[in-house]
Tab-separated table of C-alpha atoms and ligand atoms in Angstrom:
chain	number	residue	atom	x	y	z
A	1	MET	CA	4.015	-24.904	-16.257
A	2	ASN	CA	2.047	-23.503	-13.341
A	3	ASP	CA	1.654	-26.869	-11.633
A	4	VAL	CA	4.689	-26.335	-9.621
A	5	PHE	CA	3.369	-23.502	-7.653
A	6	MET	CA	1.255	-24.009	-4.531
A	7	LYS	CA	-2.364	-23.208	-5.324
A	8	THR	CA	-2.513	-19.869	-3.392
A	9	TYR	CA	-3.638	-17.667	-6.206
A	10	ASN	CA	-6.551	-17.816	-8.672
A	11	ARG	CA	-4.521	-16.776	-11.497
A	12	LEU	CA	-5.758	-15.444	-14.893
A	13	PRO	CA	-4.659	-17.132	-18.046
A	14	VAL	CA	-1.628	-15.068	-19.167
A	15	THR	CA	2.202	-15.494	-18.794
A	16	PHE	CA	4.222	-12.349	-19.225
A	17	ALA	CA	7.647	-12.147	-20.520
A	18	LYS	CA	8.749	-8.520	-20.574
A	19	GLY	CA	7.448	-4.955	-19.930
A	20	ASN	CA	8.049	-1.359	-21.098
A	21	GLY	CA	6.503	1.705	-19.519
A	22	ALA	CA	2.782	1.112	-18.981
A	23	TRP	CA	2.813	-2.056	-21.255
A	24	LEU	CA	3.517	-5.842	-20.669
A	25	THR	CA	4.109	-8.398	-23.159
A	26	ASP	CA	3.067	-11.975	-22.831
A	27	ILE	CA	4.984	-15.077	-24.136
A	28	ASN	CA	3.059	-15.012	-27.375
A	29	ASN	CA	4.090	-11.367	-27.935
A	30	LYS	CA	0.615	-10.008	-27.143
A	31	LYS	CA	0.596	-6.495	-25.526
A	32	TYR	CA	-1.474	-5.388	-22.618
A	33	LEU	CA	-1.969	-1.998	-21.028
A	34	ASP	CA	-1.204	-2.113	-17.280
A	35	PHE	CA	-3.767	-0.491	-14.894
A	36	THR	CA	-2.524	-2.502	-12.022
A	37	SER	CA	1.168	-1.663	-11.614
A	38	GLY	CA	1.381	-5.079	-10.031
A	39	ILE	CA	-1.061	-4.041	-7.248
A	40	ALA	CA	0.587	-0.638	-6.712
A	41	VAL	CA	4.228	-1.873	-6.997
A	42	ASN	CA	5.568	-0.799	-10.341
A	43	CYS	CA	4.900	2.754	-9.855
A	44	LEU	CA	7.365	3.989	-12.502
A	45	GLY	CA	6.019	1.413	-15.048
A	46	HIS	CA	8.262	-1.335	-16.476
A	47	GLY	CA	11.801	-0.968	-17.516
A	48	TYR	CA	12.154	2.625	-16.271
A	49	PRO	CA	15.674	3.389	-17.537
A	50	GLU	CA	16.948	5.098	-14.372
A	51	LEU	CA	15.743	2.217	-12.376
A	52	VAL	CA	17.294	-0.325	-14.621
A	53	ASP	CA	20.689	1.665	-14.462
A	54	ALA	CA	20.566	1.967	-10.696
A	55	ILE	CA	19.918	-1.738	-10.006
A	56	SER	CA	22.465	-2.902	-12.635
A	57	THR	CA	25.140	-0.403	-11.289
A	58	GLN	CA	24.476	-1.508	-7.760
A	59	ALA	CA	24.663	-5.125	-8.676
A	60	SER	CA	28.022	-4.721	-10.166
A	61	ARG	CA	29.114	-2.922	-6.901
A	62	ILE	CA	27.733	-4.803	-4.011
A	63	ASN	CA	24.242	-6.537	-3.376
A	64	HIS	CA	24.071	-6.959	0.311
A	65	VAL	CA	25.900	-6.403	3.543
A	66	CYS	CA	24.720	-7.743	6.730
A	67	ASN	CA	23.214	-5.328	9.414
A	68	TYR	CA	26.519	-5.390	11.356
A	69	TYR	CA	27.453	-2.627	9.007
A	70	THR	CA	26.056	0.145	7.035
A	71	ALA	CA	26.445	0.782	3.437
A	72	ASP	CA	26.411	4.017	1.297
A	73	THR	CA	23.358	3.091	-0.776
A	74	SER	CA	21.011	2.143	2.050
A	75	SER	CA	21.973	5.117	4.131
A	76	ILE	CA	21.218	7.480	1.215
A	77	PHE	CA	17.975	5.833	0.658
A	78	ALA	CA	16.928	6.095	4.346
A	79	GLU	CA	17.847	9.816	4.389
A	80	LYS	CA	15.835	10.481	1.327
A	81	LEU	CA	12.925	8.462	2.730
A	82	ILE	CA	12.883	10.483	6.025
A	83	ALA	CA	12.973	13.725	3.874
A	84	ALA	CA	10.079	12.637	1.693
A	85	CYS	CA	8.132	11.928	4.857
A	86	SER	CA	9.096	15.019	6.678
A	87	ALA	CA	5.691	16.756	6.279
A	88	SER	CA	4.204	13.685	8.198
A	89	GLY	CA	6.922	14.162	11.012
A	90	MET	CA	8.842	10.939	10.400
A	91	LYS	CA	12.268	10.843	12.058
A	92	ARG	CA	13.675	7.369	11.734
A	93	VAL	CA	13.202	4.205	9.497
A	94	PHE	CA	13.563	0.466	9.802
A	95	LEU	CA	14.024	-1.166	6.351
A	96	ALA	CA	12.181	-4.397	5.802
A	97	ASN	CA	11.223	-6.493	2.796
A	98	SER	CA	7.435	-6.373	2.549
A	99	GLY	CA	4.140	-4.744	3.764
A	100	ALA	CA	3.358	-7.508	6.312
A	101	GLU	CA	6.939	-7.401	7.694
A	102	ALA	CA	6.590	-3.497	8.022
A	103	ASN	CA	3.353	-3.914	9.960
A	104	GLU	CA	4.780	-6.493	12.147
A	105	GLY	CA	7.500	-4.021	13.028
A	106	ALA	CA	4.889	-1.364	13.695
A	107	CYS	CA	2.974	-3.600	16.134
A	108	LYS	CA	6.231	-4.434	17.973
A	109	ILE	CA	7.049	-0.631	18.422
A	110	ALA	CA	3.540	-0.052	19.656
A	111	ARG	CA	3.648	-2.990	22.129
A	112	LYS	CA	7.084	-2.055	23.448
A	113	TYR	CA	6.252	1.719	23.771
A	114	SER	CA	3.172	0.840	25.907
A	115	LEU	CA	4.971	-1.800	27.940
A	116	VAL	CA	7.858	0.424	28.828
A	117	LYS	CA	5.814	3.286	29.715
A	118	TYR	CA	2.601	1.760	31.350
A	119	GLY	CA	3.467	-1.857	32.158
A	120	LYS	CA	1.773	-5.081	31.208
A	121	GLY	CA	-1.909	-5.229	30.044
A	122	ARG	CA	-1.970	-2.253	27.824
A	123	HIS	CA	-1.179	-4.032	24.545
A	124	THR	CA	-4.450	-3.963	22.506
A	125	ILE	CA	-4.192	-2.667	18.937
A	126	VAL	CA	-7.395	-1.405	17.580
A	127	SER	CA	-7.944	-1.943	13.825
A	128	LEU	CA	-10.845	-1.349	11.487
A	129	LEU	CA	-13.440	-3.719	10.083
A	130	GLY	CA	-12.698	-3.987	6.280
A	131	SER	CA	-8.917	-3.508	6.784
A	132	PHE	CA	-6.128	-5.503	5.215
A	133	HIS	CA	-2.677	-5.651	6.973
A	134	GLY	CA	-1.024	-8.724	5.508
A	135	ARG	CA	-0.673	-12.440	5.503
A	136	THR	CA	1.539	-13.413	8.388
A	137	ILE	CA	-0.392	-14.745	11.610
A	138	THR	CA	-0.103	-11.350	13.295
A	139	THR	CA	-0.960	-9.262	10.329
A	140	LEU	CA	-3.932	-11.524	9.726
A	141	SER	CA	-4.869	-10.956	13.311
A	142	ALA	CA	-4.884	-7.397	12.628
A	143	THR	CA	-6.894	-7.652	9.385
A	144	GLY	CA	-10.595	-6.701	10.055
A	145	GLN	CA	-12.070	-9.242	7.532
A	146	GLU	CA	-13.654	-12.490	9.084
A	147	HIS	CA	-12.912	-14.538	5.932
A	148	PHE	CA	-9.155	-14.260	6.466
A	149	HIS	CA	-9.673	-15.649	10.000
A	150	LYS	CA	-10.845	-19.096	9.094
A	151	ASP	CA	-8.041	-21.704	8.926
A	152	PHE	CA	-4.895	-20.650	10.622
A	153	GLY	CA	-5.605	-20.011	14.243
A	154	PRO	CA	-4.798	-19.573	17.015
A	155	TYR	CA	-4.135	-15.952	15.951
A	156	THR	CA	-2.001	-13.481	17.745
A	157	GLU	CA	-4.073	-12.115	20.755
A	158	GLY	CA	-4.651	-8.364	21.467
A	159	PHE	CA	-6.425	-7.141	18.216
A	160	VAL	CA	-9.932	-5.623	18.198
A	161	PHE	CA	-12.049	-4.437	15.390
A	162	ILE	CA	-14.326	-1.267	15.025
A	163	PRO	CA	-16.455	-0.230	12.018
A	164	PRO	CA	-14.779	2.720	10.076
A	165	GLY	CA	-16.421	6.070	10.224
A	166	ASP	CA	-18.216	5.327	13.633
A	167	ILE	CA	-16.687	8.015	15.955
A	168	GLU	CA	-18.573	6.683	19.026
A	169	ALA	CA	-17.177	3.259	18.591
A	170	LEU	CA	-13.689	4.822	18.137
A	171	GLU	CA	-14.026	6.730	21.466
A	172	ARG	CA	-15.195	3.583	23.241
A	173	ALA	CA	-12.569	1.367	21.727
A	174	LEU	CA	-9.626	3.646	22.498
A	175	ASP	CA	-9.465	2.785	26.060
A	176	LYS	CA	-6.248	4.277	27.526
A	177	LYS	CA	-5.846	1.515	30.128
A	178	THR	CA	-5.715	-1.264	27.505
A	179	VAL	CA	-4.960	0.161	24.203
A	180	ALA	CA	-1.396	0.625	22.755
A	181	ALA	CA	-2.154	1.703	19.275
A	182	LEU	CA	-4.779	2.432	16.625
A	183	LEU	CA	-3.943	0.945	13.124
A	184	ILE	CA	-5.585	2.549	10.047
A	185	GLU	CA	-5.388	2.293	6.400
A	186	PRO	CA	-6.123	5.929	5.275
A	187	ILE	CA	-7.874	4.464	2.203
A	188	GLN	CA	-8.789	0.849	2.570
A	189	GLY	CA	-7.254	-0.689	-0.504
A	190	GLU	CA	-8.057	-4.398	-0.683
A	191	SER	CA	-11.627	-4.141	0.584
A	192	GLY	CA	-12.810	-1.604	-2.061
A	193	ILE	CA	-10.815	1.775	-2.041
A	194	LYS	CA	-12.674	3.092	0.794
A	195	PRO	CA	-11.253	6.440	2.081
A	196	GLN	CA	-11.764	7.422	5.733
A	197	THR	CA	-13.442	10.679	6.260
A	198	GLN	CA	-11.491	13.747	7.217
A	199	GLU	CA	-13.696	14.225	10.482
A	200	TYR	CA	-12.915	10.396	11.492
A	201	MET	CA	-9.169	10.800	10.930
A	202	GLU	CA	-9.006	14.155	12.944
A	203	MET	CA	-10.934	12.542	15.793
A	204	ALA	CA	-8.716	9.396	15.649
A	205	ALA	CA	-5.530	11.572	15.793
A	206	LYS	CA	-7.025	13.776	18.620
A	207	LEU	CA	-8.087	10.829	20.760
A	208	CYS	CA	-4.778	9.089	20.234
A	209	GLU	CA	-2.795	12.132	21.177
A	210	GLU	CA	-4.942	12.738	24.419
A	211	ARG	CA	-4.795	9.134	25.540
A	212	ASP	CA	-1.169	8.436	24.558
A	213	ILE	CA	-2.170	5.822	22.073
A	214	LEU	CA	0.069	5.476	19.040
A	215	LEU	CA	-1.507	6.119	15.623
A	216	ILE	CA	-0.177	3.831	13.117
A	217	MET	CA	-0.928	4.462	9.433
A	218	ASP	CA	-0.694	1.563	7.082
A	219	GLU	CA	0.360	3.451	3.960
A	220	ILE	CA	1.486	0.291	2.221
A	221	GLN	CA	-0.915	0.880	-0.590
A	222	THR	CA	-1.621	4.567	-0.309
A	223	GLY	CA	2.045	5.661	0.261
A	224	VAL	CA	4.813	6.631	-2.155
A	225	GLY	CA	2.785	9.061	-4.083
A	226	ARG	CA	-0.067	6.958	-5.045
A	227	THR	CA	-2.700	9.400	-3.971
A	228	GLY	CA	-0.892	12.459	-5.261
A	229	TYR	CA	0.652	12.930	-1.816
A	230	PHE	CA	3.835	11.184	-0.748
A	231	LEU	CA	1.809	9.820	2.201
A	232	ALA	CA	-2.107	9.982	2.131
A	233	SER	CA	-1.588	11.104	5.855
A	234	GLU	CA	-0.585	14.551	4.302
A	235	ALA	CA	-3.893	14.722	2.556
A	236	TYR	CA	-5.555	14.527	5.967
A	237	GLY	CA	-2.952	16.759	7.634
A	238	LEU	CA	-1.940	14.244	9.985
A	239	LYS	CA	1.342	13.418	11.767
A	240	PRO	CA	1.187	9.749	12.742
A	241	ASP	CA	3.469	8.101	15.199
A	242	ILE	CA	4.248	5.327	12.809
A	243	VAL	CA	3.895	4.826	9.149
A	244	THR	CA	4.390	1.607	7.310
A	245	LEU	CA	5.380	1.458	3.516
A	246	ALA	CA	6.117	-1.183	0.952
A	247	LYS	CA	4.719	-1.790	-2.504
A	248	GLY	CA	5.613	1.215	-4.547
A	249	LEU	CA	8.741	2.083	-2.569
A	250	GLY	CA	11.160	-0.132	-4.681
A	251	GLY	CA	9.378	0.394	-8.009
A	252	GLY	CA	9.178	-3.425	-8.503
A	253	VAL	CA	12.021	-4.507	-6.135
A	254	PRO	CA	10.893	-5.777	-2.717
A	255	VAL	CA	11.285	-3.393	0.180
A	256	GLY	CA	9.287	-2.348	3.049
A	257	ALA	CA	9.622	0.377	5.696
A	258	VAL	CA	8.556	1.216	9.230
A	259	MET	CA	8.780	4.945	9.826
A	260	ALA	CA	8.757	6.359	13.311
A	261	GLY	CA	7.902	9.923	14.373
A	262	GLU	CA	9.021	11.714	17.481
A	263	ARG	CA	7.095	9.630	20.104
A	264	THR	CA	8.315	6.287	18.732
A	265	GLU	CA	11.858	6.985	17.076
A	266	ASP	CA	13.692	5.609	20.091
A	267	VAL	CA	11.547	2.560	21.107
A	268	LEU	CA	13.526	-0.104	19.247
A	269	GLN	CA	16.922	-0.519	20.724
A	270	PRO	CA	19.776	-2.937	19.587
A	271	GLY	CA	18.489	-6.593	19.684
A	272	ASP	CA	14.852	-5.677	19.671
A	273	HIS	CA	14.333	-6.206	15.802
A	274	GLY	CA	16.030	-7.247	12.672
A	275	SER	CA	15.712	-8.481	9.073
A	276	THR	CA	18.360	-10.172	7.084
A	277	PHE	CA	17.385	-8.616	3.894
A	278	GLY	CA	16.017	-5.463	5.181
A	279	GLY	CA	17.997	-2.537	3.665
A	280	ASN	CA	19.276	-4.725	0.869
A	281	LEU	CA	21.343	-2.586	-1.461
A	282	LEU	CA	19.645	-3.491	-4.714
A	283	ALA	CA	16.264	-2.555	-3.178
A	284	ALA	CA	17.831	0.541	-1.787
A	285	SER	CA	19.212	1.591	-5.132
A	286	ALA	CA	15.834	1.158	-6.850
A	287	GLY	CA	14.125	3.062	-3.780
A	288	ILE	CA	16.520	5.944	-4.430
A	289	VAL	CA	15.306	6.235	-8.056
A	290	VAL	CA	11.629	6.004	-6.995
A	291	LEU	CA	12.056	8.774	-4.388
A	292	ASP	CA	14.129	11.061	-6.576
A	293	THR	CA	11.637	10.702	-9.336
A	294	ILE	CA	8.462	11.218	-7.506
A	295	THR	CA	9.582	14.070	-5.372
A	296	LYS	CA	10.601	16.089	-8.458
A	297	LYS	CA	8.588	19.324	-8.832
A	298	GLY	CA	5.228	18.744	-10.359
A	299	PHE	CA	5.339	14.854	-10.301
A	300	MET	CA	2.862	14.198	-7.544
A	301	GLU	CA	0.566	17.016	-8.841
A	302	ASP	CA	0.572	15.125	-12.164
A	303	ILE	CA	-0.573	11.978	-10.370
A	304	SER	CA	-3.570	14.014	-8.827
A	305	ARG	CA	-4.321	15.473	-12.275
A	306	LYS	CA	-4.495	12.050	-13.962
A	307	GLY	CA	-6.664	10.677	-11.181
A	308	SER	CA	-9.162	13.569	-11.603
A	309	LYS	CA	-9.094	13.098	-15.390
A	310	ILE	CA	-9.923	9.238	-15.030
A	311	LYS	CA	-12.762	10.192	-12.686
A	312	GLU	CA	-14.068	12.775	-15.210
A	313	ILE	CA	-14.087	10.340	-18.086
A	314	ILE	CA	-15.679	7.648	-16.177
A	315	SER	CA	-18.322	9.840	-14.803
A	316	SER	CA	-19.214	10.833	-18.277
A	317	TRP	CA	-20.098	7.327	-19.380
A	318	LYS	CA	-23.808	6.942	-19.739
A	319	ASP	CA	-25.578	3.554	-19.407
A	320	SER	CA	-22.371	1.678	-18.294
A	321	GLY	CA	-23.755	0.730	-14.855
A	322	ILE	CA	-21.120	2.757	-12.998
A	323	LYS	CA	-22.405	3.204	-9.389
A	324	GLU	CA	-19.732	5.114	-7.764
A	325	ILE	CA	-15.987	6.127	-8.158
A	326	ARG	CA	-13.837	6.531	-4.997
A	327	GLY	CA	-10.202	7.397	-4.144
A	328	ILE	CA	-7.849	9.927	-5.161
A	329	GLY	CA	-4.804	10.252	-7.307
A	330	LEU	CA	-3.924	6.942	-9.190
A	331	MET	CA	-5.772	4.758	-6.441
A	332	LEU	CA	-9.379	4.518	-7.589
A	333	GLY	CA	-12.307	2.045	-6.988
A	334	VAL	CA	-15.098	1.947	-9.510
A	335	ASP	CA	-18.308	0.158	-8.279
A	336	ILE	CA	-20.061	-1.514	-11.205
A	337	SER	CA	-23.347	-3.300	-11.572
A	338	LYS	CA	-21.839	-6.632	-12.597
A	339	GLU	CA	-19.447	-9.119	-11.115
A	340	ALA	CA	-15.815	-7.522	-11.511
A	341	TRP	CA	-13.796	-10.811	-11.869
A	342	PRO	CA	-15.315	-11.841	-15.356
A	343	ILE	CA	-14.417	-8.356	-16.563
A	344	LEU	CA	-10.614	-8.938	-15.840
A	345	GLU	CA	-10.933	-12.264	-17.900
A	346	GLU	CA	-12.629	-10.350	-20.822
A	347	ALA	CA	-10.225	-7.361	-20.673
A	348	LEU	CA	-7.270	-9.882	-21.230
A	349	LYS	CA	-8.888	-11.057	-24.537
A	350	LYS	CA	-9.121	-7.421	-26.010
A	351	GLU	CA	-6.517	-6.333	-28.599
A	352	PRO	CA	-4.501	-4.953	-27.069
A	353	GLY	CA	-5.373	-6.489	-23.609
A	354	LEU	CA	-6.068	-4.370	-20.507
A	355	LEU	CA	-4.891	-5.383	-16.968
A	356	LEU	CA	-7.378	-4.536	-14.190
A	357	LEU	CA	-7.831	-5.563	-10.499
A	358	THR	CA	-10.775	-6.099	-8.402
A	359	ALA	CA	-11.347	-4.926	-4.809
A	360	GLY	CA	-14.550	-6.724	-3.632
A	361	LYS	CA	-17.057	-8.585	-5.854
A	362	GLN	CA	-18.423	-5.532	-7.783
A	363	THR	CA	-15.592	-3.045	-7.662
A	364	LEU	CA	-12.823	-2.645	-10.229
A	365	ARG	CA	-9.567	-1.191	-8.764
A	366	LEU	CA	-7.454	1.162	-10.857
A	367	LEU	CA	-3.834	1.411	-9.939
A	368	PRO	CA	-2.012	2.533	-13.196
A	369	PRO	CA	1.800	3.320	-13.055
A	370	TYR	CA	2.568	7.028	-12.381
A	371	ILE	CA	4.206	7.327	-15.694
A	372	ILE	CA	1.314	6.337	-17.816
A	373	SER	CA	0.545	8.954	-20.596
A	374	ASP	CA	-2.859	10.809	-20.984
A	375	GLY	CA	-3.251	8.868	-24.290
A	376	GLU	CA	-2.578	5.491	-22.775
A	377	LEU	CA	-5.189	6.288	-19.934
A	378	GLU	CA	-7.761	7.185	-22.499
A	379	GLN	CA	-7.014	4.002	-24.493
A	380	GLY	CA	-7.288	1.756	-21.422
A	381	LEU	CA	-10.511	3.591	-20.372
A	382	ASP	CA	-11.940	3.045	-23.796
A	383	ILE	CA	-11.272	-0.663	-23.391
A	384	MET	CA	-12.823	-0.712	-20.006
A	385	LYS	CA	-15.872	1.007	-21.126
A	386	SER	CA	-16.403	-1.528	-23.945
A	387	LEU	CA	-16.488	-4.224	-21.264
A	388	LEU	CA	-19.301	-2.673	-19.172
B	401	PLP	N1	-1.175	-3.406	3.998
B	401	PLP	C1	-1.967	-3.091	3.009
B	401	PLP	C2	-2.684	-1.905	3.124
B	401	PLP	C3	-1.708	-3.759	1.860
B	401	PLP	O1	-2.437	-3.399	0.763
B	401	PLP	C4	-0.998	-4.886	1.770
B	401	PLP	C5	-0.977	-5.692	0.416
B	401	PLP	O2	-1.867	-5.726	-0.248
B	401	PLP	C6	-0.316	-5.273	2.962
B	401	PLP	C7	-0.411	-4.567	4.019
B	401	PLP	C8	0.617	-6.540	2.943
B	401	PLP	O3	1.813	-6.273	2.134
B	401	PLP	P1	2.678	-7.414	1.547
B	401	PLP	O4	1.756	-8.187	0.580
B	401	PLP	O5	3.791	-6.740	0.899
B	401	PLP	O6	3.065	-8.161	2.728
């Protein structure tokens, strides 16, 4: 059956048919506990009743209008999104379809901001080694991992990389004559759940402010409550100039967003940017449910509590080869003493099965849905322990 797909993914041997809450069921009716949320996407789990209702109702009303017009659902979604990001100073949003597309939009804003204000030659975007920003040519160019830069050149010019955590390198790289923006994941997801330090982030924000360099936070994985904050930027007390979102924002329906703060809200003008599906109404209807649910009082606190509980349980395991647990909320990386990929294969064979992710060769990545119960967390962790 899978022979029709291009060979882009190393897929595990399971084919899913349906899901409910934190559980997925395969075509043979076997159940699996989901510690992946489809890589931080299905944040409200599977078949979340309000989400199902919202998409179904929207589908019966109207799916899509082109960007010549506005529509009620996407306007409401955008307003709620700005409100959810208000602590981080966001003022306007451009709706896109994916993380890579959101990051492309962010790079365009940064380049135009700098060009209009300072003229040509100040277009460099500084990014961090170990980062991941997407799979288009430009977002690959922004991605600070050599193995992504092998086969698809020439890449977009004007990206440079510095090691995370190195404040001297940061000070040197942020040259106000040539640099338009600094692009950072507050917690590097794909390369191992590696949080930036508070000191580094504060210094980054300070230097960007002093030198009129835009601070872009790629919150595609960390955003929408994943860390127990709506944006991880809040955990650092930062107000970036641009924030990009995707993944969890539609609870499983594709949607991305470029959020702009005070310095950048007016950079893009009519004709500068666009996206046929951006602001799609099915996605917006799903996004409204995600935002309404996770901004309910106590919801994000519960994400933090569950994250701390997972850390506590894993820290108590003796002789299981755990080296380190990193991250906050329900975005955790667990360094282990064996290779991680075979553990994913073994986890599928358990009864019930368990879905896990890797982030690097010897790191398991845990991104359970926010609605997972404490009992389900304990059950999944028991299975994980048995595999170590
Ligand atoms: N940025 C970060 C931090 C991501 O984790 C990802 C996806 O894993 C992306 C960008 C790219 O998002 P998408 O796959 O939706 O294009």
